[in-house]
Every structure is written in structure tokens, then in C-alpha cells.
Amino acid sequence: MTHTTDHNAAPHVPVMLQEVLTALSPCDGGIYVDGTFGAGGYTRAILDSAACTVCAIDRDPDAIRRAQDMATGLNGRLLPLHGCFGDMQTLVNGAGHAQVDGIVLDIGVSSMQLDEAGRGFSFRHDGPLDMRMSQNGQSAGDFVNTADEKTLADVIYTYGEEHAARRIARRIIEARQEKMLKTTQDLAAVVHDVLPMHGGIKTDTATKTFQAIRIYINDELGELDRALDAALHLLRPEGRLVVVSFHSLEDRRVKNFLKTHSGRTPQVSRHMPMQSDIAPAPLRMEKNSGIAASETEIAANPRARSARLRYAIRTDAPPGAAHA
């Protein structure tokens, strides 16, 4: 399939780049993992900031081709690895590295994917109803045209936090009885039937439904959970885990994981005596709250508005020490 690119789209600017570099603190001789290579913005910045090596992971074949192009002339400092970041331990170990000094994850769909109409991630461009990051497996079209009403409603509500999920699911069932939903505009029109657009609405009413289906068919939350767990095993002591998320579902998972594995899960009761036999935590956090993008960056790159950066540093405690 030929993928068309919108050449008028905004440039692919990595979100919170300086904040990511500060949290990651690349050093000469270090080994780093960019778990979501995308357009390569973070990888390029890491390589430019220190004489280090980056293992660049992406499930999207197009992104891996970009990584391979970037690797030319870097004398082995960039190692493109095709696969899901949830499998990073296997991928990185297979590339010859038992442990690494830092991991950065930019969660969600990349701007490159959004801008290619043929990938079907966005209703801004009419294209096939696809949304597959890996370009194989069940597509969004397969899902919306075959799933039963309850499954559709559950997915749209759970992953999109869309309160009109049941009505949208019912309308999808009705619409596909007349004709299959084949394009992004087909699905957007169905959602607009339930939630019409009008002058006072700034965000398209189809946004949550598209997001929900994309997260579901790509198992994005499952991938995130697996990646966070893998990071505990891959990072050497003082190695850094840096995660940038764009949605509350993702950020909540990251926040809870970091709190749990840094020993910050609250006691059952403040009246109970402190336990002295609690195992040392495998992570430590220098900052409790997430870091938001600056107003200057948001003005230049609106995608940064919803971004939250969280990071933690690996201790020398065993990986499973602070499991809740």
C-alpha cells in the first residue's frame, strides 16, 4: 500500500526535548533505549548530546526504515530494532546489551503516523480505516465492522472515556448494516450523527472514539505495562527511565508504576506502626509530580499541551522488590 504524506503538516518536533534530555542525562559511553523512535527526534538529540549508543525500537516498519537511514555513517552508535517496546528486554539483549543507562518512551501515536492519510489514524485526512502501528494484524476497520455492540461500547468507553459510548456503538451497528465502514470519514460521520459538531466545540467529537479504537487494536496500554516492567530489568543502577505521555490513561499507569516501585505507595493506615522489613525499592523519584511543557513550547507546538513527563532512577535493589 502506498502511503501519502501531508507535506503541509506541522514539522515533527519532539515534545519536551530539553526536559527529556535533562531527565535522561546522557553520558559518554552510555547505552540508551529510545523505545518509540518515530521520526527520530529524541534519538538524534541523545546521540548529539554525548558519545553514546542508542537502541532505537519501533513496531512501525516505516519508522525502522527511517532509523536505518539515520544509522548510516554513525559507526554503529545507532542500532535500529524492529519490534514492540514492550519486548525491549528481548530486543536489546538480542542486540548484545545486557543492561542500559537510560530508557525514554514517548507514548501514543506519532505525528508521522497521524500525517499519513494512508495509515488511517486521523479523520483530518480521509483514508482507509486502518490505525495499525505495526501494519499487520486486526485493523480498525476489521474491528468496527465485526465487533458486537457491547464490545464496541466497552472499548470506546474504557479507552476513550467517552460517555456517549453506548449510543455511538449502537449507531455503528446500524450504519454497518447499510454499508461497511471503510474510511476514517465513514467512522467520523457515524460519531457526528450521535455527537454533532457545532460552533462552540473546539475538539472534534470523534476524537475520543478514534483514540479508543487505536489504543485497543494496538494494545497500547498492555505494551506500556510490559515496557515499564522490562525497564526494571534492563536498567543498571543509576540508569534512568523517562516517559512522556499524552493521555490520562497512560499517565496514570506511569505515575502508579513509579510510585509503587519507588516505595511511595501509602501505608494501609497512618495509625499502623511503620514496617521495618519493607524491601528496598528498585526505583527512586526525585520529583513526585509530572513535568508539563512550557507555555512557550505549547504556543509553538500545540501537541505539547497534554504532555506529561515523569522519570525515575534505578537503584541496586532487585527488580521485584517493591511490587504492590
PDB file of C-alpha atoms in Angstrom:
ATOM      1  CA  MET A   1       0.000   0.000   0.000  1.00  0.00           C
ATOM      2  CA  THR A   2       1.303   3.452  -0.861  1.00  0.00           C
ATOM      3  CA  HIS A   3       1.239   5.923   1.996  1.00  0.00           C
ATOM      4  CA  THR A   4       0.622   9.542   1.154  1.00  0.00           C
ATOM      5  CA  THR A   5       2.057  12.232   3.372  1.00  0.00           C
ATOM      6  CA  ASP A   6       0.572  15.632   4.041  1.00  0.00           C
ATOM      7  CA  HIS A   7       3.507  17.895   3.173  1.00  0.00           C
ATOM      8  CA  ASN A   8       1.716  20.876   4.680  1.00  0.00           C
ATOM      9  CA  ALA A   9       1.630  19.244   8.103  1.00  0.00           C
ATOM     10  CA  ALA A  10       3.459  20.767  11.051  1.00  0.00           C
ATOM     11  CA  PRO A  11       7.120  19.749  11.361  1.00  0.00           C
ATOM     12  CA  HIS A  12       7.802  16.703  13.516  1.00  0.00           C
ATOM     13  CA  VAL A  13       9.095  18.393  16.634  1.00  0.00           C
ATOM     14  CA  PRO A  14       9.836  16.070  19.568  1.00  0.00           C
ATOM     15  CA  VAL A  15       7.817  17.181  22.582  1.00  0.00           C
ATOM     16  CA  MET A  16       9.649  18.437  25.692  1.00  0.00           C
ATOM     17  CA  LEU A  17      13.022  17.650  24.129  1.00  0.00           C
ATOM     18  CA  GLN A  18      15.144  19.639  26.578  1.00  0.00           C
ATOM     19  CA  GLU A  19      13.230  18.285  29.578  1.00  0.00           C
ATOM     20  CA  VAL A  20      13.724  14.720  28.273  1.00  0.00           C
ATOM     21  CA  LEU A  21      17.478  15.250  27.863  1.00  0.00           C
ATOM     22  CA  THR A  22      17.755  16.758  31.345  1.00  0.00           C
ATOM     23  CA  ALA A  23      15.905  13.809  32.909  1.00  0.00           C
ATOM     24  CA  LEU A  24      17.811  11.207  30.860  1.00  0.00           C
ATOM     25  CA  SER A  25      21.247  12.850  31.342  1.00  0.00           C
ATOM     26  CA  PRO A  26      23.091  11.013  28.520  1.00  0.00           C
ATOM     27  CA  CYS A  27      26.787  10.435  29.165  1.00  0.00           C
ATOM     28  CA  ASP A  28      29.731   9.381  27.041  1.00  0.00           C
ATOM     29  CA  GLY A  29      29.955   5.617  26.637  1.00  0.00           C
ATOM     30  CA  GLY A  30      26.364   5.086  27.766  1.00  0.00           C
ATOM     31  CA  ILE A  31      23.795   2.766  26.167  1.00  0.00           C
ATOM     32  CA  TYR A  32      20.299   4.219  25.773  1.00  0.00           C
ATOM     33  CA  VAL A  33      16.962   2.929  24.504  1.00  0.00           C
ATOM     34  CA  ASP A  34      14.546   5.055  22.519  1.00  0.00           C
ATOM     35  CA  GLY A  35      11.520   2.788  22.766  1.00  0.00           C
ATOM     36  CA  THR A  36       9.423   4.825  20.334  1.00  0.00           C
ATOM     37  CA  PHE A  37      11.756   6.005  17.549  1.00  0.00           C
ATOM     38  CA  GLY A  38       9.024   7.576  15.385  1.00  0.00           C
ATOM     39  CA  ALA A  39      10.648  10.409  13.448  1.00  0.00           C
ATOM     40  CA  GLY A  40      13.866  10.056  15.436  1.00  0.00           C
ATOM     41  CA  GLY A  41      13.859  13.385  17.261  1.00  0.00           C
ATOM     42  CA  TYR A  42      14.830  12.036  20.686  1.00  0.00           C
ATOM     43  CA  THR A  43      17.378   9.610  19.243  1.00  0.00           C
ATOM     44  CA  ARG A  44      19.128  12.335  17.266  1.00  0.00           C
ATOM     45  CA  ALA A  45      19.260  14.614  20.314  1.00  0.00           C
ATOM     46  CA  ILE A  46      20.648  11.846  22.559  1.00  0.00           C
ATOM     47  CA  LEU A  47      23.355  10.987  20.033  1.00  0.00           C
ATOM     48  CA  ASP A  48      24.248  14.657  19.656  1.00  0.00           C
ATOM     49  CA  SER A  49      24.468  15.235  23.419  1.00  0.00           C
ATOM     50  CA  ALA A  50      27.008  12.507  24.245  1.00  0.00           C
ATOM     51  CA  ALA A  51      29.334   9.957  22.623  1.00  0.00           C
ATOM     52  CA  CYS A  52      26.859   7.169  23.354  1.00  0.00           C
ATOM     53  CA  THR A  53      24.880   4.393  21.653  1.00  0.00           C
ATOM     54  CA  VAL A  54      21.097   4.313  21.120  1.00  0.00           C
ATOM     55  CA  CYS A  55      18.978   1.194  20.587  1.00  0.00           C
ATOM     56  CA  ALA A  56      16.017   2.581  18.611  1.00  0.00           C
ATOM     57  CA  ILE A  57      12.873   0.455  18.819  1.00  0.00           C
ATOM     58  CA  ASP A  58       9.701   0.824  16.758  1.00  0.00           C
ATOM     59  CA  ARG A  59       6.998  -1.572  15.647  1.00  0.00           C
ATOM     60  CA  ASP A  60       6.284   0.528  12.544  1.00  0.00           C
ATOM     61  CA  PRO A  61       8.287  -0.654   9.512  1.00  0.00           C
ATOM     62  CA  ASP A  62       8.316   2.908   8.137  1.00  0.00           C
ATOM     63  CA  ALA A  63       9.939   4.194  11.337  1.00  0.00           C
ATOM     64  CA  ILE A  64      12.565   1.443  11.255  1.00  0.00           C
ATOM     65  CA  ARG A  65      13.455   2.415   7.691  1.00  0.00           C
ATOM     66  CA  ARG A  66      13.971   5.986   8.916  1.00  0.00           C
ATOM     67  CA  ALA A  67      16.155   4.676  11.757  1.00  0.00           C
ATOM     68  CA  GLN A  68      18.221   2.626   9.316  1.00  0.00           C
ATOM     69  CA  ASP A  69      18.736   5.705   7.152  1.00  0.00           C
ATOM     70  CA  MET A  70      19.804   7.730  10.207  1.00  0.00           C
ATOM     71  CA  ALA A  71      22.197   4.960  11.298  1.00  0.00           C
ATOM     72  CA  THR A  72      24.234   5.324   8.115  1.00  0.00           C
ATOM     73  CA  GLY A  73      27.534   6.956   8.944  1.00  0.00           C
ATOM     74  CA  LEU A  74      27.106   6.736  12.736  1.00  0.00           C
ATOM     75  CA  ASN A  75      29.635   3.913  13.099  1.00  0.00           C
ATOM     76  CA  GLY A  76      27.315   1.582  14.983  1.00  0.00           C
ATOM     77  CA  ARG A  77      26.142   4.180  17.516  1.00  0.00           C
ATOM     78  CA  LEU A  78      22.508   3.726  16.388  1.00  0.00           C
ATOM     79  CA  LEU A  79      21.008   0.229  16.446  1.00  0.00           C
ATOM     80  CA  PRO A  80      17.513   0.073  14.829  1.00  0.00           C
ATOM     81  CA  LEU A  81      15.420  -2.711  16.396  1.00  0.00           C
ATOM     82  CA  HIS A  82      12.102  -3.662  14.784  1.00  0.00           C
ATOM     83  CA  GLY A  83       9.523  -4.696  17.372  1.00  0.00           C
ATOM     84  CA  CYS A  84       7.272  -3.541  20.194  1.00  0.00           C
ATOM     85  CA  PHE A  85       8.788  -1.606  23.068  1.00  0.00           C
ATOM     86  CA  GLY A  86       7.003  -3.974  25.438  1.00  0.00           C
ATOM     87  CA  ASP A  87       9.561  -6.550  24.212  1.00  0.00           C
ATOM     88  CA  MET A  88      12.518  -4.219  24.761  1.00  0.00           C
ATOM     89  CA  GLN A  89      14.407  -6.549  27.073  1.00  0.00           C
ATOM     90  CA  THR A  90      14.468  -9.319  24.479  1.00  0.00           C
ATOM     91  CA  LEU A  91      15.263  -6.883  21.662  1.00  0.00           C
ATOM     92  CA  VAL A  92      18.055  -5.067  23.499  1.00  0.00           C
ATOM     93  CA  ASN A  93      19.580  -8.264  24.906  1.00  0.00           C
ATOM     94  CA  GLY A  94      19.497  -9.678  21.375  1.00  0.00           C
ATOM     95  CA  ALA A  95      21.456  -6.641  20.190  1.00  0.00           C
ATOM     96  CA  GLY A  96      24.215  -7.523  22.645  1.00  0.00           C
ATOM     97  CA  HIS A  97      23.402  -5.312  25.636  1.00  0.00           C
ATOM     98  CA  ALA A  98      22.511  -6.904  28.967  1.00  0.00           C
ATOM     99  CA  GLN A  99      21.801  -3.582  30.670  1.00  0.00           C
ATOM    100  CA  VAL A 100      21.409   0.051  29.649  1.00  0.00           C
ATOM    101  CA  ASP A 101      21.936   3.506  31.146  1.00  0.00           C
ATOM    102  CA  GLY A 102      18.629   5.046  30.162  1.00  0.00           C
ATOM    103  CA  ILE A 103      15.264   4.450  28.514  1.00  0.00           C
ATOM    104  CA  VAL A 104      12.942   7.047  27.004  1.00  0.00           C
ATOM    105  CA  LEU A 105       9.367   6.347  25.901  1.00  0.00           C
ATOM    106  CA  ASP A 106       7.108   8.779  24.029  1.00  0.00           C
ATOM    107  CA  ILE A 107       3.737   7.080  24.369  1.00  0.00           C
ATOM    108  CA  GLY A 108       0.998   7.103  21.739  1.00  0.00           C
ATOM    109  CA  VAL A 109       0.691   7.703  18.025  1.00  0.00           C
ATOM    110  CA  SER A 110       3.476   9.624  16.309  1.00  0.00           C
ATOM    111  CA  SER A 111       2.904  12.784  14.310  1.00  0.00           C
ATOM    112  CA  MET A 112       4.353  10.961  11.287  1.00  0.00           C
ATOM    113  CA  GLN A 113       1.607   8.348  11.548  1.00  0.00           C
ATOM    114  CA  LEU A 114      -1.102  10.965  12.028  1.00  0.00           C
ATOM    115  CA  ASP A 115       0.022  12.883   8.963  1.00  0.00           C
ATOM    116  CA  GLU A 116      -0.053   9.903   6.596  1.00  0.00           C
ATOM    117  CA  ALA A 117      -3.617   9.565   5.320  1.00  0.00           C
ATOM    118  CA  GLY A 118      -2.997   6.002   4.198  1.00  0.00           C
ATOM    119  CA  ARG A 119      -2.352   4.890   7.781  1.00  0.00           C
ATOM    120  CA  GLY A 120      -5.893   5.794   8.831  1.00  0.00           C
ATOM    121  CA  PHE A 121      -5.075   7.197  12.269  1.00  0.00           C
ATOM    122  CA  SER A 122      -6.749  10.567  11.834  1.00  0.00           C
ATOM    123  CA  PHE A 123     -10.043  11.850  10.486  1.00  0.00           C
ATOM    124  CA  ARG A 124      -8.274  15.055   9.463  1.00  0.00           C
ATOM    125  CA  HIS A 125      -7.347  13.158   6.297  1.00  0.00           C
ATOM    126  CA  ASP A 126      -9.716  10.695   4.644  1.00  0.00           C
ATOM    127  CA  GLY A 127      -8.038   7.326   4.340  1.00  0.00           C
ATOM    128  CA  PRO A 128      -8.590   3.625   4.947  1.00  0.00           C
ATOM    129  CA  LEU A 129      -9.773   2.781   8.452  1.00  0.00           C
ATOM    130  CA  ASP A 130      -6.522   1.137   9.494  1.00  0.00           C
ATOM    131  CA  MET A 131      -4.682   2.526  12.599  1.00  0.00           C
ATOM    132  CA  ARG A 132      -2.238  -0.406  12.873  1.00  0.00           C
ATOM    133  CA  MET A 133       1.126   0.781  14.141  1.00  0.00           C
ATOM    134  CA  SER A 134       2.814  -2.450  13.062  1.00  0.00           C
ATOM    135  CA  GLN A 135       0.930  -2.525   9.733  1.00  0.00           C
ATOM    136  CA  ASN A 136      -0.268  -6.065  10.401  1.00  0.00           C
ATOM    137  CA  GLY A 137      -2.985  -7.782  12.426  1.00  0.00           C
ATOM    138  CA  GLN A 138      -6.548  -6.604  13.008  1.00  0.00           C
ATOM    139  CA  SER A 139      -7.258  -3.168  11.575  1.00  0.00           C
ATOM    140  CA  ALA A 140      -9.651  -0.573  12.953  1.00  0.00           C
ATOM    141  CA  GLY A 141     -11.940  -1.358  10.013  1.00  0.00           C
ATOM    142  CA  ASP A 142     -11.924  -5.060  10.891  1.00  0.00           C
ATOM    143  CA  PHE A 143     -12.853  -4.212  14.459  1.00  0.00           C
ATOM    144  CA  VAL A 144     -15.690  -1.723  13.860  1.00  0.00           C
ATOM    145  CA  ASN A 145     -17.257  -3.908  11.173  1.00  0.00           C
ATOM    146  CA  THR A 146     -17.260  -7.168  13.150  1.00  0.00           C
ATOM    147  CA  ALA A 147     -17.351  -6.430  16.896  1.00  0.00           C
ATOM    148  CA  ASP A 148     -20.658  -6.754  18.728  1.00  0.00           C
ATOM    149  CA  GLU A 149     -22.360  -3.732  20.262  1.00  0.00           C
ATOM    150  CA  LYS A 150     -21.246  -4.422  23.842  1.00  0.00           C
ATOM    151  CA  THR A 151     -17.595  -4.848  22.840  1.00  0.00           C
ATOM    152  CA  LEU A 152     -17.682  -1.638  20.803  1.00  0.00           C
ATOM    153  CA  ALA A 153     -19.255   0.275  23.679  1.00  0.00           C
ATOM    154  CA  ASP A 154     -16.811  -1.129  26.238  1.00  0.00           C
ATOM    155  CA  VAL A 155     -13.778  -0.226  24.123  1.00  0.00           C
ATOM    156  CA  ILE A 156     -14.987   3.296  23.349  1.00  0.00           C
ATOM    157  CA  TYR A 157     -15.838   3.961  26.994  1.00  0.00           C
ATOM    158  CA  THR A 158     -12.779   2.324  28.569  1.00  0.00           C
ATOM    159  CA  TYR A 159     -10.074   3.642  26.248  1.00  0.00           C
ATOM    160  CA  GLY A 160     -11.694   6.866  25.112  1.00  0.00           C
ATOM    161  CA  GLU A 161     -13.514   7.787  28.322  1.00  0.00           C
ATOM    162  CA  GLU A 162     -16.407   8.651  26.020  1.00  0.00           C
ATOM    163  CA  HIS A 163     -19.710   8.942  27.918  1.00  0.00           C
ATOM    164  CA  ALA A 164     -21.752   8.534  24.731  1.00  0.00           C
ATOM    165  CA  ALA A 165     -20.077   5.163  24.054  1.00  0.00           C
ATOM    166  CA  ARG A 166     -23.287   3.110  24.053  1.00  0.00           C
ATOM    167  CA  ARG A 167     -25.046   5.431  21.623  1.00  0.00           C
ATOM    168  CA  ILE A 168     -22.016   5.510  19.334  1.00  0.00           C
ATOM    169  CA  ALA A 169     -21.739   1.703  19.398  1.00  0.00           C
ATOM    170  CA  ARG A 170     -25.427   1.353  18.542  1.00  0.00           C
ATOM    171  CA  ARG A 171     -25.059   3.799  15.655  1.00  0.00           C
ATOM    172  CA  ILE A 172     -22.007   1.911  14.319  1.00  0.00           C
ATOM    173  CA  ILE A 173     -24.061  -1.304  14.259  1.00  0.00           C
ATOM    174  CA  GLU A 174     -26.884   0.465  12.414  1.00  0.00           C
ATOM    175  CA  ALA A 175     -24.535   2.139   9.923  1.00  0.00           C
ATOM    176  CA  ARG A 176     -22.605  -1.006   9.013  1.00  0.00           C
ATOM    177  CA  GLN A 177     -25.854  -2.829   8.233  1.00  0.00           C
ATOM    178  CA  GLU A 178     -26.294  -0.347   5.390  1.00  0.00           C
ATOM    179  CA  LYS A 179     -22.637  -0.446   4.266  1.00  0.00           C
ATOM    180  CA  MET A 180     -19.260  -1.350   5.717  1.00  0.00           C
ATOM    181  CA  LEU A 181     -17.296   1.440   7.361  1.00  0.00           C
ATOM    182  CA  LYS A 182     -14.172   1.567   5.200  1.00  0.00           C
ATOM    183  CA  THR A 183     -12.645   5.007   5.697  1.00  0.00           C
ATOM    184  CA  THR A 184     -11.819   7.381   8.522  1.00  0.00           C
ATOM    185  CA  GLN A 185     -14.519   9.726   7.273  1.00  0.00           C
ATOM    186  CA  ASP A 186     -17.070   6.895   7.384  1.00  0.00           C
ATOM    187  CA  LEU A 187     -16.412   6.377  11.091  1.00  0.00           C
ATOM    188  CA  ALA A 188     -16.203  10.091  11.888  1.00  0.00           C
ATOM    189  CA  ALA A 189     -19.590  10.644  10.195  1.00  0.00           C
ATOM    190  CA  VAL A 190     -21.160   7.950  12.387  1.00  0.00           C
ATOM    191  CA  VAL A 191     -19.848   9.607  15.543  1.00  0.00           C
ATOM    192  CA  HIS A 192     -21.010  13.010  14.320  1.00  0.00           C
ATOM    193  CA  ASP A 193     -24.515  11.561  13.884  1.00  0.00           C
ATOM    194  CA  VAL A 194     -24.539  10.936  17.642  1.00  0.00           C
ATOM    195  CA  LEU A 195     -22.459  13.944  18.722  1.00  0.00           C
ATOM    196  CA  PRO A 196     -22.951  16.707  16.138  1.00  0.00           C
ATOM    197  CA  MET A 197     -20.295  19.367  15.731  1.00  0.00           C
ATOM    198  CA  HIS A 198     -21.322  22.982  16.253  1.00  0.00           C
ATOM    199  CA  GLY A 199     -19.658  26.350  16.595  1.00  0.00           C
ATOM    200  CA  GLY A 200     -18.906  26.138  20.297  1.00  0.00           C
ATOM    201  CA  ILE A 201     -16.990  22.844  20.089  1.00  0.00           C
ATOM    202  CA  LYS A 202     -13.228  23.169  19.718  1.00  0.00           C
ATOM    203  CA  THR A 203     -12.233  19.494  19.801  1.00  0.00           C
ATOM    204  CA  ASP A 204     -13.824  17.212  17.206  1.00  0.00           C
ATOM    205  CA  THR A 205     -16.416  14.962  18.851  1.00  0.00           C
ATOM    206  CA  ALA A 206     -14.961  11.917  17.050  1.00  0.00           C
ATOM    207  CA  THR A 207     -11.581  12.309  18.779  1.00  0.00           C
ATOM    208  CA  LYS A 208     -12.275  10.077  21.790  1.00  0.00           C
ATOM    209  CA  THR A 209     -13.731   7.267  19.660  1.00  0.00           C
ATOM    210  CA  PHE A 210     -10.760   7.250  17.292  1.00  0.00           C
ATOM    211  CA  GLN A 211      -8.351   7.312  20.219  1.00  0.00           C
ATOM    212  CA  ALA A 212     -10.138   4.432  21.938  1.00  0.00           C
ATOM    213  CA  ILE A 213     -10.110   2.178  18.877  1.00  0.00           C
ATOM    214  CA  ARG A 214      -6.448   2.985  18.175  1.00  0.00           C
ATOM    215  CA  ILE A 215      -5.396   2.184  21.753  1.00  0.00           C
ATOM    216  CA  TYR A 216      -7.394  -1.052  21.704  1.00  0.00           C
ATOM    217  CA  ILE A 217      -6.239  -2.562  18.413  1.00  0.00           C
ATOM    218  CA  ASN A 218      -2.589  -1.710  19.133  1.00  0.00           C
ATOM    219  CA  ASP A 219      -2.808  -2.908  22.768  1.00  0.00           C
ATOM    220  CA  GLU A 220      -1.073   0.324  23.741  1.00  0.00           C
ATOM    221  CA  LEU A 221      -1.733   0.086  27.473  1.00  0.00           C
ATOM    222  CA  GLY A 222      -0.579  -3.531  27.559  1.00  0.00           C
ATOM    223  CA  GLU A 223       2.590  -2.537  25.714  1.00  0.00           C
ATOM    224  CA  LEU A 224       3.185   0.252  28.217  1.00  0.00           C
ATOM    225  CA  ASP A 225       2.784  -2.102  31.181  1.00  0.00           C
ATOM    226  CA  ARG A 226       5.225  -4.604  29.655  1.00  0.00           C
ATOM    227  CA  ALA A 227       7.732  -1.854  28.841  1.00  0.00           C
ATOM    228  CA  LEU A 228       7.691  -0.435  32.359  1.00  0.00           C
ATOM    229  CA  ASP A 229       8.305  -3.877  33.815  1.00  0.00           C
ATOM    230  CA  ALA A 230      11.085  -4.572  31.294  1.00  0.00           C
ATOM    231  CA  ALA A 231      12.762  -1.285  32.239  1.00  0.00           C
ATOM    232  CA  LEU A 232      13.303  -2.540  35.801  1.00  0.00           C
ATOM    233  CA  HIS A 233      15.291  -5.479  34.420  1.00  0.00           C
ATOM    234  CA  LEU A 234      17.196  -3.573  31.737  1.00  0.00           C
ATOM    235  CA  LEU A 235      18.344  -0.515  33.639  1.00  0.00           C
ATOM    236  CA  ARG A 236      21.619  -0.739  35.529  1.00  0.00           C
ATOM    237  CA  PRO A 237      21.899   1.074  38.884  1.00  0.00           C
ATOM    238  CA  GLU A 238      21.609   4.845  38.379  1.00  0.00           C
ATOM    239  CA  GLY A 239      20.028   4.226  34.946  1.00  0.00           C
ATOM    240  CA  ARG A 240      17.109   6.498  34.155  1.00  0.00           C
ATOM    241  CA  LEU A 241      13.572   5.781  32.938  1.00  0.00           C
ATOM    242  CA  VAL A 242      11.892   8.752  31.236  1.00  0.00           C
ATOM    243  CA  VAL A 243       8.290   8.579  29.984  1.00  0.00           C
ATOM    244  CA  VAL A 244       6.328  11.222  28.092  1.00  0.00           C
ATOM    245  CA  SER A 245       2.593  10.515  27.869  1.00  0.00           C
ATOM    246  CA  PHE A 246      -0.258  12.423  26.264  1.00  0.00           C
ATOM    247  CA  HIS A 247      -3.349  10.898  27.805  1.00  0.00           C
ATOM    248  CA  SER A 248      -4.622  10.459  31.348  1.00  0.00           C
ATOM    249  CA  LEU A 249      -4.948   6.666  30.972  1.00  0.00           C
ATOM    250  CA  GLU A 250      -1.252   6.381  30.107  1.00  0.00           C
ATOM    251  CA  ASP A 251      -0.043   8.955  32.608  1.00  0.00           C
ATOM    252  CA  ARG A 252      -2.000   7.314  35.425  1.00  0.00           C
ATOM    253  CA  ARG A 253      -0.343   3.975  34.683  1.00  0.00           C
ATOM    254  CA  VAL A 254       3.123   5.521  34.618  1.00  0.00           C
ATOM    255  CA  LYS A 255       2.519   7.508  37.815  1.00  0.00           C
ATOM    256  CA  ASN A 256       1.220   4.471  39.717  1.00  0.00           C
ATOM    257  CA  PHE A 257       4.070   2.271  38.492  1.00  0.00           C
ATOM    258  CA  LEU A 258       6.742   4.761  39.533  1.00  0.00           C
ATOM    259  CA  LYS A 259       5.119   5.351  42.930  1.00  0.00           C
ATOM    260  CA  THR A 260       4.750   1.631  43.608  1.00  0.00           C
ATOM    261  CA  HIS A 261       8.313   0.737  42.604  1.00  0.00           C
ATOM    262  CA  SER A 262       9.865   3.683  44.420  1.00  0.00           C
ATOM    263  CA  GLY A 263       8.220   2.644  47.689  1.00  0.00           C
ATOM    264  CA  ARG A 264       5.819   5.560  47.724  1.00  0.00           C
ATOM    265  CA  THR A 265       2.647   3.512  47.943  1.00  0.00           C
ATOM    266  CA  PRO A 266       0.841   4.783  51.078  1.00  0.00           C
ATOM    267  CA  GLN A 267       0.558   2.662  54.218  1.00  0.00           C
ATOM    268  CA  VAL A 268      -2.808   0.967  54.815  1.00  0.00           C
ATOM    269  CA  SER A 269      -3.308   3.233  57.827  1.00  0.00           C
ATOM    270  CA  ARG A 270      -1.281   6.097  59.217  1.00  0.00           C
ATOM    271  CA  HIS A 271      -2.031   4.707  62.697  1.00  0.00           C
ATOM    272  CA  MET A 272      -0.249   1.433  61.944  1.00  0.00           C
ATOM    273  CA  PRO A 273       3.391   1.198  63.049  1.00  0.00           C
ATOM    274  CA  MET A 274       5.948   1.669  60.267  1.00  0.00           C
ATOM    275  CA  GLN A 275       7.130  -1.636  58.832  1.00  0.00           C
ATOM    276  CA  SER A 276      10.858  -2.161  59.193  1.00  0.00           C
ATOM    277  CA  ASP A 277      11.064  -5.186  56.880  1.00  0.00           C
ATOM    278  CA  ILE A 278       9.949  -3.438  53.668  1.00  0.00           C
ATOM    279  CA  ALA A 279      12.251  -4.414  50.808  1.00  0.00           C
ATOM    280  CA  PRO A 280      14.336  -1.623  49.262  1.00  0.00           C
ATOM    281  CA  ALA A 281      12.683  -0.054  46.224  1.00  0.00           C
ATOM    282  CA  PRO A 282      14.124  -0.632  42.734  1.00  0.00           C
ATOM    283  CA  LEU A 283      13.406   2.966  41.701  1.00  0.00           C
ATOM    284  CA  ARG A 284      13.764   6.368  43.289  1.00  0.00           C
ATOM    285  CA  MET A 285      11.956   9.520  42.253  1.00  0.00           C
ATOM    286  CA  GLU A 286      13.478  12.988  42.515  1.00  0.00           C
ATOM    287  CA  LYS A 287      10.188  14.649  41.606  1.00  0.00           C
ATOM    288  CA  ASN A 288       6.733  13.470  42.662  1.00  0.00           C
ATOM    289  CA  SER A 289       4.610  15.323  40.140  1.00  0.00           C
ATOM    290  CA  GLY A 290       4.700  15.128  36.369  1.00  0.00           C
ATOM    291  CA  ILE A 291       6.514  17.820  34.411  1.00  0.00           C
ATOM    292  CA  ALA A 292       4.407  19.812  31.938  1.00  0.00           C
ATOM    293  CA  ALA A 293       5.564  21.554  28.778  1.00  0.00           C
ATOM    294  CA  SER A 294       6.331  25.263  28.979  1.00  0.00           C
ATOM    295  CA  GLU A 295       3.842  27.818  27.712  1.00  0.00           C
ATOM    296  CA  THR A 296       6.391  28.808  25.072  1.00  0.00           C
ATOM    297  CA  GLU A 297       6.570  25.260  23.727  1.00  0.00           C
ATOM    298  CA  ILE A 298       2.787  24.847  23.813  1.00  0.00           C
ATOM    299  CA  ALA A 299       2.397  28.039  21.773  1.00  0.00           C
ATOM    300  CA  ALA A 300       4.833  26.695  19.176  1.00  0.00           C
ATOM    301  CA  ASN A 301       3.635  23.067  19.272  1.00  0.00           C
ATOM    302  CA  PRO A 302       0.008  22.587  20.467  1.00  0.00           C
ATOM    303  CA  ARG A 303       0.529  18.807  20.761  1.00  0.00           C
ATOM    304  CA  ALA A 304       2.654  19.532  23.836  1.00  0.00           C
ATOM    305  CA  ARG A 305      -0.335  20.849  25.789  1.00  0.00           C
ATOM    306  CA  SER A 306      -1.390  17.439  27.092  1.00  0.00           C
ATOM    307  CA  ALA A 307       2.143  16.064  27.540  1.00  0.00           C
ATOM    308  CA  ARG A 308       3.380  14.925  30.956  1.00  0.00           C
ATOM    309  CA  LEU A 309       6.922  13.800  31.642  1.00  0.00           C
ATOM    310  CA  ARG A 310       7.736  11.502  34.546  1.00  0.00           C
ATOM    311  CA  TYR A 311      11.058   9.901  35.354  1.00  0.00           C
ATOM    312  CA  ALA A 312      12.774   7.728  37.931  1.00  0.00           C
ATOM    313  CA  ILE A 313      16.275   6.435  38.645  1.00  0.00           C
ATOM    314  CA  ARG A 314      17.167   2.764  39.083  1.00  0.00           C
ATOM    315  CA  THR A 315      18.584   1.681  42.425  1.00  0.00           C
ATOM    316  CA  ASP A 316      20.562  -1.504  43.047  1.00  0.00           C
ATOM    317  CA  ALA A 317      17.546  -3.290  44.600  1.00  0.00           C
ATOM    318  CA  PRO A 318      16.163  -6.397  42.838  1.00  0.00           C
ATOM    319  CA  PRO A 319      13.508  -5.591  40.154  1.00  0.00           C
ATOM    320  CA  GLY A 320      10.563  -7.100  42.010  1.00  0.00           C
ATOM    321  CA  ALA A 321      11.403  -5.692  45.416  1.00  0.00           C
ATOM    322  CA  ALA A 322       8.626  -3.107  45.676  1.00  0.00           C
ATOM    323  CA  HIS A 323       5.786  -4.810  43.851  1.00  0.00           C
ATOM    324  CA  ALA A 324       2.443  -3.793  45.373  1.00  0.00           C
TER     325      ALA A 324
END
